[in-house]
Amino acid sequence: MEELWTENLRKITPYVPGEQSNDKNIVKLNANENPYPPSPKAVEVMKSFDCNNLRFYPNANASRLKEAIAEYYNVGVENVFVGNGSDDVIAIAFQALFNSDKPIAYPDLTYSFYPVWCSLFGIPYKNYPVDDDFRINPEDYREENGGVVIPNPNAPTSIGEGLDFVEKLMEYNQDSIVIIDEAYVDFGGVSSVPLTKKYENLLVTATFSKSRSLAGLRLGFAIGSERLISVMEAVKNSYNSYTVDTLAIEMGRASILDDEYFKATCQKVIATRDRVTAQMRSLGFKVLDSSTNFIFATKDDLSMKDMFEYLKEKKVFIRYFSLDRIDNYVRISIGTDEEMDIFLKEVRGYLEK
């Protein structure tokens, strides 16, 4: 007989990240990580860091990091929130900003952490299907709701929308909060940060994990009106005032200040992405136009699940989703040119077998 105390355990289906491996010989293209190292200035901070400072709590407001972010994006420090990766930031935003009894709205094909947070925090939600081209229709979000959250560019589809799309969302949702998740925007998307000065109910979230090569450090941030940020700070300080550690604050600051390296790295990823897209299309694959550091591809006469498993045997890891509408697509993170050449070689091998 099952013990009665088990009835008090939370029952939830967690988010499943891309498969990790300790094998250093694999070509890892399944987690949308940046193939290039962090800014040399950030690395220098780590090398020169005085570990004696770890005896002390970090600055609870992460002031030096917030100041660097605020200056870079031309906003006030009071308009910046930081946390442990954008997942932490968005989770706090969900708790702080989505407290209506009305369902929040987001696309059916999107970041799979959203329904997990809704389940964890007891937030009702409603999905709107993307169209046959995997585009999000802003007209769907005219209905009354308890909030809207949309990644732009979207994942796993890789498609980005312009500011006119976000302006429509804001026009249709004057009485609810809109979150635009910009995890991938630096790879060819259009940022909505300037619109936060126009719309007090708009929050834009971002991460250091992708374009700044700091996924292992866990740093994310949000930009929005002082009113939204202050509520998020209150929620954060209600359970953990020290979310960002001392080393992360200083490395993140150095990364923000090294704009030249940041832009050069993003351009390298974009150039490789465009080259691989063209070569995949020449092999007969349908590849969506990407504004991210990954591509989303299919081939009608092939099983993408079978190709995924074949590549895994060849020590090339990509991502397959067993989900309706996209169960014959794969998501391929952009690695170095050398890694992508290995990927293309193995894809050609699969096509010829």
mmCIF file of C-alpha atoms in Angstrom:
data_model
loop_
_atom_site.group_PDB
_atom_site.id
_atom_site.type_symbol
_atom_site.label_atom_id
_atom_site.label_comp_id
_atom_site.label_asym_id
_atom_site.label_seq_id
_atom_site.Cartn_x
_atom_site.Cartn_y
_atom_site.Cartn_z
ATOM 1 C CA MET A 1 0.000 0.000 0.000
ATOM 2 C CA GLU A 2 1.286 3.450 -0.920
ATOM 3 C CA GLU A 3 2.081 5.749 2.007
ATOM 4 C CA LEU A 4 -0.355 8.612 2.518
ATOM 5 C CA TRP A 5 2.422 11.201 2.524
ATOM 6 C CA THR A 6 3.019 10.532 -1.167
ATOM 7 C CA GLU A 7 -0.276 12.284 -1.892
ATOM 8 C CA ASN A 8 1.457 15.554 -0.978
ATOM 9 C CA LEU A 9 4.187 15.164 -3.555
ATOM 10 C CA ARG A 10 3.901 17.488 -6.522
ATOM 11 C CA LYS A 11 3.028 15.662 -9.718
ATOM 12 C CA ILE A 12 4.563 17.386 -12.700
ATOM 13 C CA THR A 13 6.133 16.511 -16.035
ATOM 14 C CA PRO A 14 9.458 18.383 -16.198
ATOM 15 C CA TYR A 15 11.195 20.064 -19.098
ATOM 16 C CA VAL A 16 13.577 17.718 -20.954
ATOM 17 C CA PRO A 17 16.831 19.364 -22.138
ATOM 18 C CA GLY A 18 18.971 18.164 -25.025
ATOM 19 C CA GLU A 19 20.945 15.001 -24.344
ATOM 20 C CA GLN A 20 24.301 15.560 -22.681
ATOM 21 C CA SER A 21 27.355 13.339 -23.116
ATOM 22 C CA ASN A 22 30.782 13.078 -21.504
ATOM 23 C CA ASP A 23 32.237 11.806 -24.771
ATOM 24 C CA LYS A 24 34.596 14.537 -26.007
ATOM 25 C CA ASN A 25 34.573 13.039 -29.514
ATOM 26 C CA ILE A 26 30.955 13.778 -30.317
ATOM 27 C CA VAL A 27 29.829 16.660 -32.511
ATOM 28 C CA LYS A 28 27.251 18.234 -30.208
ATOM 29 C CA LEU A 29 24.610 20.073 -32.212
ATOM 30 C CA ASN A 30 21.564 19.453 -30.007
ATOM 31 C CA ALA A 31 21.505 22.199 -27.357
ATOM 32 C CA ASN A 32 21.883 25.469 -29.323
ATOM 33 C CA GLU A 33 25.148 26.234 -27.556
ATOM 34 C CA ASN A 34 27.638 28.655 -29.051
ATOM 35 C CA PRO A 35 30.587 26.812 -30.656
ATOM 36 C CA TYR A 36 33.010 29.613 -29.825
ATOM 37 C CA PRO A 37 34.534 30.483 -26.429
ATOM 38 C CA PRO A 38 33.371 33.420 -24.299
ATOM 39 C CA SER A 39 34.854 36.882 -24.684
ATOM 40 C CA PRO A 40 38.579 36.934 -23.849
ATOM 41 C CA LYS A 41 37.776 39.796 -21.473
ATOM 42 C CA ALA A 42 35.323 37.559 -19.592
ATOM 43 C CA VAL A 43 37.905 34.759 -19.495
ATOM 44 C CA GLU A 44 40.483 37.177 -18.079
ATOM 45 C CA VAL A 45 38.071 38.091 -15.283
ATOM 46 C CA MET A 46 37.828 34.416 -14.343
ATOM 47 C CA LYS A 47 41.599 33.896 -14.457
ATOM 48 C CA SER A 48 42.291 36.905 -12.246
ATOM 49 C CA PHE A 49 39.359 36.378 -9.873
ATOM 50 C CA ASP A 50 40.233 36.453 -6.170
ATOM 51 C CA CYS A 51 38.548 33.358 -4.754
ATOM 52 C CA ASN A 52 38.795 34.853 -1.284
ATOM 53 C CA ASN A 53 35.836 37.017 -2.298
ATOM 54 C CA LEU A 54 33.647 33.923 -2.371
ATOM 55 C CA ARG A 55 33.497 34.142 1.424
ATOM 56 C CA PHE A 56 31.109 37.036 0.971
ATOM 57 C CA TYR A 57 27.614 37.152 -0.448
ATOM 58 C CA PRO A 58 27.370 38.682 -3.931
ATOM 59 C CA ASN A 59 25.791 42.072 -4.458
ATOM 60 C CA ALA A 60 22.086 41.255 -4.150
ATOM 61 C CA ASN A 61 21.176 43.711 -6.894
ATOM 62 C CA ALA A 62 24.004 42.669 -9.257
ATOM 63 C CA SER A 63 24.486 46.411 -9.695
ATOM 64 C CA ARG A 64 27.635 46.364 -11.839
ATOM 65 C CA LEU A 65 26.084 43.908 -14.282
ATOM 66 C CA LYS A 66 22.805 45.817 -14.430
ATOM 67 C CA GLU A 67 24.664 49.055 -15.122
ATOM 68 C CA ALA A 68 26.525 47.484 -18.051
ATOM 69 C CA ILE A 69 23.324 46.008 -19.510
ATOM 70 C CA ALA A 70 21.445 49.296 -19.061
ATOM 71 C CA GLU A 71 24.160 51.272 -20.835
ATOM 72 C CA TYR A 72 24.391 48.761 -23.693
ATOM 73 C CA TYR A 73 20.649 48.784 -24.346
ATOM 74 C CA ASN A 74 20.176 52.495 -23.596
ATOM 75 C CA VAL A 75 17.729 51.992 -20.733
ATOM 76 C CA GLY A 76 17.778 52.862 -17.046
ATOM 77 C CA VAL A 77 19.218 50.553 -14.414
ATOM 78 C CA GLU A 78 15.722 50.452 -12.930
ATOM 79 C CA ASN A 79 14.562 48.849 -16.181
ATOM 80 C CA VAL A 80 16.888 45.818 -15.877
ATOM 81 C CA PHE A 81 16.395 42.521 -14.041
ATOM 82 C CA VAL A 82 19.032 39.769 -13.922
ATOM 83 C CA GLY A 83 18.874 36.098 -12.953
ATOM 84 C CA ASN A 84 20.383 32.642 -13.425
ATOM 85 C CA GLY A 85 19.820 32.254 -17.146
ATOM 86 C CA SER A 86 16.722 33.388 -18.980
ATOM 87 C CA ASP A 87 14.877 30.309 -17.680
ATOM 88 C CA ASP A 88 15.158 31.690 -14.143
ATOM 89 C CA VAL A 89 14.194 35.157 -15.362
ATOM 90 C CA ILE A 90 11.122 33.930 -17.247
ATOM 91 C CA ALA A 91 10.062 31.695 -14.356
ATOM 92 C CA ILE A 92 10.152 34.717 -12.040
ATOM 93 C CA ALA A 93 8.248 36.754 -14.631
ATOM 94 C CA PHE A 94 5.547 34.074 -14.795
ATOM 95 C CA GLN A 95 5.175 34.159 -11.008
ATOM 96 C CA ALA A 96 5.280 37.944 -10.781
ATOM 97 C CA LEU A 97 3.235 38.990 -13.793
ATOM 98 C CA PHE A 98 0.748 36.220 -14.658
ATOM 99 C CA ASN A 99 -1.691 36.211 -11.754
ATOM 100 C CA SER A 100 -5.036 36.430 -13.521
ATOM 101 C CA ASP A 101 -7.649 33.673 -13.548
ATOM 102 C CA LYS A 102 -7.657 34.083 -17.345
ATOM 103 C CA PRO A 103 -5.383 31.806 -19.406
ATOM 104 C CA ILE A 104 -2.119 33.145 -20.732
ATOM 105 C CA ALA A 105 -1.561 32.656 -24.460
ATOM 106 C CA TYR A 106 1.366 31.294 -26.463
ATOM 107 C CA PRO A 107 1.901 29.272 -29.677
ATOM 108 C CA ASP A 108 1.419 25.522 -29.860
ATOM 109 C CA LEU A 109 4.920 25.021 -31.271
ATOM 110 C CA THR A 110 7.305 26.919 -29.055
ATOM 111 C CA TYR A 111 9.637 26.628 -26.064
ATOM 112 C CA SER A 112 8.506 23.555 -24.138
ATOM 113 C CA PHE A 113 9.325 25.065 -20.725
ATOM 114 C CA TYR A 114 6.248 27.341 -20.870
ATOM 115 C CA PRO A 115 3.683 24.625 -20.074
ATOM 116 C CA VAL A 116 5.964 23.295 -17.318
ATOM 117 C CA TRP A 117 5.978 26.661 -15.563
ATOM 118 C CA CYS A 118 2.224 26.977 -16.035
ATOM 119 C CA SER A 119 1.755 23.596 -14.375
ATOM 120 C CA LEU A 120 4.221 24.378 -11.586
ATOM 121 C CA PHE A 121 2.732 27.782 -10.749
ATOM 122 C CA GLY A 122 -0.918 26.910 -11.424
ATOM 123 C CA ILE A 123 -1.290 29.291 -14.381
ATOM 124 C CA PRO A 124 -4.044 28.469 -16.891
ATOM 125 C CA TYR A 125 -2.990 28.695 -20.524
ATOM 126 C CA LYS A 126 -4.236 28.486 -24.081
ATOM 127 C CA ASN A 127 -2.293 27.598 -27.225
ATOM 128 C CA TYR A 128 -2.794 29.069 -30.663
ATOM 129 C CA PRO A 129 -1.523 26.970 -33.577
ATOM 130 C CA VAL A 130 1.147 28.387 -35.834
ATOM 131 C CA ASP A 131 0.147 28.311 -39.493
ATOM 132 C CA ASP A 132 1.231 25.785 -42.111
ATOM 133 C CA ASP A 133 4.449 27.750 -42.621
ATOM 134 C CA PHE A 134 5.063 27.731 -38.836
ATOM 135 C CA ARG A 135 4.393 31.483 -38.584
ATOM 136 C CA ILE A 136 2.677 32.997 -35.548
ATOM 137 C CA ASN A 137 -0.465 34.948 -36.406
ATOM 138 C CA PRO A 138 -0.768 38.062 -34.194
ATOM 139 C CA GLU A 139 -4.518 38.179 -34.897
ATOM 140 C CA ASP A 140 -4.936 35.073 -32.708
ATOM 141 C CA TYR A 141 -3.857 37.118 -29.705
ATOM 142 C CA ARG A 142 -6.698 39.622 -29.895
ATOM 143 C CA GLU A 143 -8.802 37.492 -27.579
ATOM 144 C CA GLU A 144 -8.997 38.352 -23.895
ATOM 145 C CA ASN A 145 -6.215 36.655 -21.945
ATOM 146 C CA GLY A 146 -4.184 36.729 -18.749
ATOM 147 C CA GLY A 147 -0.945 37.523 -20.583
ATOM 148 C CA VAL A 148 1.031 36.608 -23.684
ATOM 149 C CA VAL A 149 4.469 35.018 -24.013
ATOM 150 C CA ILE A 150 6.115 34.548 -27.398
ATOM 151 C CA PRO A 151 9.716 33.785 -28.355
ATOM 152 C CA ASN A 152 10.959 35.985 -31.154
ATOM 153 C CA PRO A 153 12.666 34.329 -32.966
ATOM 154 C CA ASN A 154 10.622 31.261 -32.150
ATOM 155 C CA ALA A 155 12.027 27.874 -31.190
ATOM 156 C CA PRO A 156 12.215 25.227 -32.468
ATOM 157 C CA THR A 157 11.039 26.713 -35.776
ATOM 158 C CA SER A 158 13.848 29.350 -35.991
ATOM 159 C CA ILE A 159 11.518 31.976 -37.510
ATOM 160 C CA GLY A 160 11.806 35.620 -36.458
ATOM 161 C CA GLU A 161 9.226 38.379 -36.794
ATOM 162 C CA GLY A 162 9.676 42.155 -37.128
ATOM 163 C CA LEU A 163 8.678 45.001 -34.850
ATOM 164 C CA ASP A 164 5.376 45.430 -36.694
ATOM 165 C CA PHE A 165 4.427 41.975 -35.375
ATOM 166 C CA VAL A 166 5.196 42.997 -31.783
ATOM 167 C CA GLU A 167 3.409 46.339 -32.232
ATOM 168 C CA LYS A 168 0.271 44.432 -33.244
ATOM 169 C CA LEU A 169 0.557 42.237 -30.163
ATOM 170 C CA MET A 170 0.800 45.319 -27.981
ATOM 171 C CA GLU A 171 -2.135 46.978 -29.723
ATOM 172 C CA TYR A 172 -4.283 43.902 -29.141
ATOM 173 C CA ASN A 173 -3.170 43.381 -25.528
ATOM 174 C CA GLN A 174 -3.354 46.732 -23.811
ATOM 175 C CA ASP A 175 -4.864 45.158 -20.694
ATOM 176 C CA SER A 176 -2.404 42.287 -20.247
ATOM 177 C CA ILE A 177 1.334 41.815 -20.001
ATOM 178 C CA VAL A 178 3.293 40.648 -23.036
ATOM 179 C CA ILE A 179 6.621 38.844 -22.667
ATOM 180 C CA ILE A 180 8.889 38.593 -25.715
ATOM 181 C CA ASP A 181 11.546 35.925 -25.200
ATOM 182 C CA GLU A 182 14.630 36.977 -27.192
ATOM 183 C CA ALA A 183 17.009 34.098 -26.442
ATOM 184 C CA TYR A 184 18.089 33.947 -30.114
ATOM 185 C CA VAL A 185 17.609 37.507 -31.315
ATOM 186 C CA ASP A 186 21.326 38.271 -31.767
ATOM 187 C CA PHE A 187 21.599 35.842 -34.696
ATOM 188 C CA GLY A 188 19.494 37.870 -37.103
ATOM 189 C CA GLY A 189 16.319 38.750 -35.253
ATOM 190 C CA VAL A 190 14.920 42.189 -34.440
ATOM 191 C CA SER A 191 14.906 43.189 -30.776
ATOM 192 C CA SER A 192 11.819 44.641 -29.129
ATOM 193 C CA VAL A 193 13.823 46.357 -26.375
ATOM 194 C CA PRO A 194 13.205 49.866 -27.847
ATOM 195 C CA LEU A 195 9.456 49.223 -27.566
ATOM 196 C CA THR A 196 9.725 48.814 -23.771
ATOM 197 C CA LYS A 197 9.969 52.606 -23.592
ATOM 198 C CA LYS A 198 6.649 52.886 -25.417
ATOM 199 C CA TYR A 199 4.708 50.082 -23.706
ATOM 200 C CA GLU A 200 4.750 49.785 -19.925
ATOM 201 C CA ASN A 201 3.230 46.292 -20.144
ATOM 202 C CA LEU A 202 6.008 44.853 -22.361
ATOM 203 C CA LEU A 203 8.822 42.721 -20.925
ATOM 204 C CA VAL A 204 11.740 41.506 -23.069
ATOM 205 C CA THR A 205 13.883 38.631 -21.790
ATOM 206 C CA ALA A 206 17.329 37.593 -23.021
ATOM 207 C CA THR A 207 20.258 35.352 -22.168
ATOM 208 C CA PHE A 208 24.045 35.216 -22.097
ATOM 209 C CA SER A 209 23.900 31.501 -22.950
ATOM 210 C CA LYS A 210 23.654 31.678 -26.736
ATOM 211 C CA SER A 211 25.282 34.682 -28.374
ATOM 212 C CA ARG A 212 27.684 35.384 -25.497
ATOM 213 C CA SER A 213 28.886 31.766 -25.060
ATOM 214 C CA LEU A 214 28.167 31.661 -21.315
ATOM 215 C CA ALA A 215 25.625 28.846 -21.045
ATOM 216 C CA GLY A 216 27.631 27.222 -18.258
ATOM 217 C CA LEU A 217 27.661 30.424 -16.211
ATOM 218 C CA ARG A 218 23.846 30.783 -16.125
ATOM 219 C CA LEU A 219 23.060 34.431 -16.765
ATOM 220 C CA GLY A 220 19.891 35.986 -18.119
ATOM 221 C CA PHE A 221 18.143 39.329 -17.937
ATOM 222 C CA ALA A 222 14.920 41.166 -18.649
ATOM 223 C CA ILE A 223 14.227 44.723 -19.736
ATOM 224 C CA GLY A 224 10.935 46.434 -19.080
ATOM 225 C CA SER A 225 9.183 49.291 -17.320
ATOM 226 C CA GLU A 226 10.200 50.137 -13.781
ATOM 227 C CA ARG A 227 6.824 48.897 -12.560
ATOM 228 C CA LEU A 228 7.272 45.411 -14.058
ATOM 229 C CA ILE A 229 10.897 45.125 -12.937
ATOM 230 C CA SER A 230 10.085 46.191 -9.369
ATOM 231 C CA VAL A 231 7.462 43.441 -9.047
ATOM 232 C CA MET A 232 9.921 40.855 -10.380
ATOM 233 C CA GLU A 233 12.521 42.066 -7.868
ATOM 234 C CA ALA A 234 9.988 41.683 -5.071
ATOM 235 C CA VAL A 235 9.252 38.097 -6.107
ATOM 236 C CA LYS A 236 12.964 37.268 -6.394
ATOM 237 C CA ASN A 237 13.667 38.740 -2.965
ATOM 238 C CA SER A 238 10.845 36.699 -1.491
ATOM 239 C CA TYR A 239 12.733 33.442 -1.973
ATOM 240 C CA ASN A 240 16.361 34.118 -3.003
ATOM 241 C CA SER A 241 17.955 37.551 -2.831
ATOM 242 C CA TYR A 242 21.318 36.343 -4.157
ATOM 243 C CA THR A 243 20.421 34.774 -7.482
ATOM 244 C CA VAL A 244 23.543 35.844 -9.405
ATOM 245 C CA ASP A 245 26.954 34.937 -7.990
ATOM 246 C CA THR A 246 29.944 37.287 -7.772
ATOM 247 C CA LEU A 247 31.958 35.689 -10.568
ATOM 248 C CA ALA A 248 28.959 35.648 -12.913
ATOM 249 C CA ILE A 249 28.335 39.342 -12.282
ATOM 250 C CA GLU A 250 31.884 40.279 -13.255
ATOM 251 C CA MET A 251 32.195 37.889 -16.219
ATOM 252 C CA GLY A 252 28.823 38.979 -17.542
ATOM 253 C CA ARG A 253 29.817 42.620 -17.255
ATOM 254 C CA ALA A 254 33.064 41.975 -19.137
ATOM 255 C CA SER A 255 31.157 40.146 -21.855
ATOM 256 C CA ILE A 256 28.730 43.039 -22.330
ATOM 257 C CA LEU A 257 31.626 45.487 -22.572
ATOM 258 C CA ASP A 258 33.388 43.426 -25.279
ATOM 259 C CA ASP A 259 31.015 44.363 -28.089
ATOM 260 C CA GLU A 260 33.541 43.783 -30.868
ATOM 261 C CA TYR A 261 34.064 40.130 -29.945
ATOM 262 C CA PHE A 262 30.316 39.603 -29.435
ATOM 263 C CA LYS A 263 29.419 40.907 -32.894
ATOM 264 C CA ALA A 264 32.244 38.998 -34.598
ATOM 265 C CA THR A 265 31.167 35.719 -33.002
ATOM 266 C CA CYS A 266 27.534 36.208 -33.977
ATOM 267 C CA GLN A 267 28.551 36.941 -37.569
ATOM 268 C CA LYS A 268 30.616 33.745 -37.726
ATOM 269 C CA VAL A 269 27.640 31.691 -36.561
ATOM 270 C CA ILE A 270 25.343 33.418 -39.063
ATOM 271 C CA ALA A 271 27.758 32.825 -41.950
ATOM 272 C CA THR A 272 28.079 29.131 -41.088
ATOM 273 C CA ARG A 273 24.311 28.816 -40.683
ATOM 274 C CA ASP A 274 23.668 30.306 -44.105
ATOM 275 C CA ARG A 275 26.279 28.057 -45.730
ATOM 276 C CA VAL A 276 24.857 24.905 -44.131
ATOM 277 C CA THR A 277 21.305 25.952 -45.023
ATOM 278 C CA ALA A 278 22.277 26.289 -48.681
ATOM 279 C CA GLN A 279 24.032 22.910 -48.705
ATOM 280 C CA MET A 280 21.150 21.155 -46.962
ATOM 281 C CA ARG A 281 18.737 22.607 -49.497
ATOM 282 C CA SER A 282 20.973 21.406 -52.329
ATOM 283 C CA LEU A 283 20.605 17.904 -50.860
ATOM 284 C CA GLY A 284 16.817 18.156 -51.103
ATOM 285 C CA PHE A 285 16.005 19.187 -47.543
ATOM 286 C CA LYS A 286 13.426 21.815 -46.705
ATOM 287 C CA VAL A 287 15.107 24.253 -44.301
ATOM 288 C CA LEU A 288 13.173 27.150 -42.808
ATOM 289 C CA ASP A 289 14.688 30.635 -43.012
ATOM 290 C CA SER A 290 16.456 30.961 -39.669
ATOM 291 C CA SER A 291 17.060 33.991 -37.451
ATOM 292 C CA THR A 292 18.690 31.831 -34.777
ATOM 293 C CA ASN A 293 21.831 29.785 -34.150
ATOM 294 C CA PHE A 294 20.107 26.632 -35.374
ATOM 295 C CA ILE A 295 18.193 25.393 -38.390
ATOM 296 C CA PHE A 296 14.936 23.456 -38.581
ATOM 297 C CA ALA A 297 14.843 20.943 -41.407
ATOM 298 C CA THR A 298 12.903 18.082 -42.972
ATOM 299 C CA LYS A 299 12.890 15.907 -46.074
ATOM 300 C CA ASP A 300 9.541 14.520 -47.161
ATOM 301 C CA ASP A 301 10.860 11.217 -48.477
ATOM 302 C CA LEU A 302 12.901 10.426 -45.367
ATOM 303 C CA SER A 303 12.307 9.640 -41.712
ATOM 304 C CA MET A 304 13.964 12.392 -39.681
ATOM 305 C CA LYS A 305 13.817 10.179 -36.618
ATOM 306 C CA ASP A 306 15.786 7.535 -38.478
ATOM 307 C CA MET A 307 18.336 10.131 -39.617
ATOM 308 C CA PHE A 308 18.616 11.448 -36.063
ATOM 309 C CA GLU A 309 19.373 7.946 -34.774
ATOM 310 C CA TYR A 310 21.838 7.261 -37.603
ATOM 311 C CA LEU A 311 23.738 10.473 -36.875
ATOM 312 C CA LYS A 312 23.819 9.646 -33.187
ATOM 313 C CA GLU A 313 25.546 6.351 -34.002
ATOM 314 C CA LYS A 314 28.090 8.417 -35.923
ATOM 315 C CA LYS A 315 28.575 10.597 -32.823
ATOM 316 C CA VAL A 316 26.764 13.584 -34.281
ATOM 317 C CA PHE A 317 24.032 14.752 -31.893
ATOM 318 C CA ILE A 318 21.102 16.782 -33.240
ATOM 319 C CA ARG A 319 17.604 17.245 -31.743
ATOM 320 C CA TYR A 320 14.460 15.337 -32.652
ATOM 321 C CA PHE A 321 11.021 16.149 -31.203
ATOM 322 C CA SER A 322 8.336 13.479 -31.131
ATOM 323 C CA LEU A 323 5.557 16.046 -31.341
ATOM 324 C CA ASP A 324 2.532 16.467 -33.575
ATOM 325 C CA ARG A 325 3.208 18.506 -36.739
ATOM 326 C CA ILE A 326 6.994 18.446 -36.332
ATOM 327 C CA ASP A 327 7.671 14.739 -35.826
ATOM 328 C CA ASN A 328 9.462 14.629 -39.175
ATOM 329 C CA TYR A 329 11.690 17.630 -38.514
ATOM 330 C CA VAL A 330 15.066 17.932 -36.824
ATOM 331 C CA ARG A 331 16.683 20.900 -35.138
ATOM 332 C CA ILE A 332 20.392 21.329 -35.837
ATOM 333 C CA SER A 333 22.494 23.725 -33.764
ATOM 334 C CA ILE A 334 25.206 25.597 -35.643
ATOM 335 C CA GLY A 335 28.700 24.525 -34.653
ATOM 336 C CA THR A 336 32.077 25.510 -36.008
ATOM 337 C CA ASP A 337 32.709 25.157 -39.731
ATOM 338 C CA GLU A 338 34.665 21.979 -39.017
ATOM 339 C CA GLU A 339 31.825 20.494 -36.961
ATOM 340 C CA MET A 340 29.251 21.366 -39.599
ATOM 341 C CA ASP A 341 31.409 19.788 -42.310
ATOM 342 C CA ILE A 342 31.396 16.559 -40.288
ATOM 343 C CA PHE A 343 27.622 16.857 -39.927
ATOM 344 C CA LEU A 344 27.156 17.367 -43.687
ATOM 345 C CA LYS A 345 29.482 14.465 -44.469
ATOM 346 C CA GLU A 346 27.451 12.135 -42.251
ATOM 347 C CA VAL A 347 24.159 13.415 -43.709
ATOM 348 C CA ARG A 348 25.450 12.619 -47.191
ATOM 349 C CA GLY A 349 26.465 9.188 -45.909
ATOM 350 C CA TYR A 350 22.945 8.641 -44.631
ATOM 351 C CA LEU A 351 21.416 9.666 -47.957
ATOM 352 C CA GLU A 352 23.671 7.258 -49.833
ATOM 353 C CA LYS A 353 23.140 4.201 -47.648
#
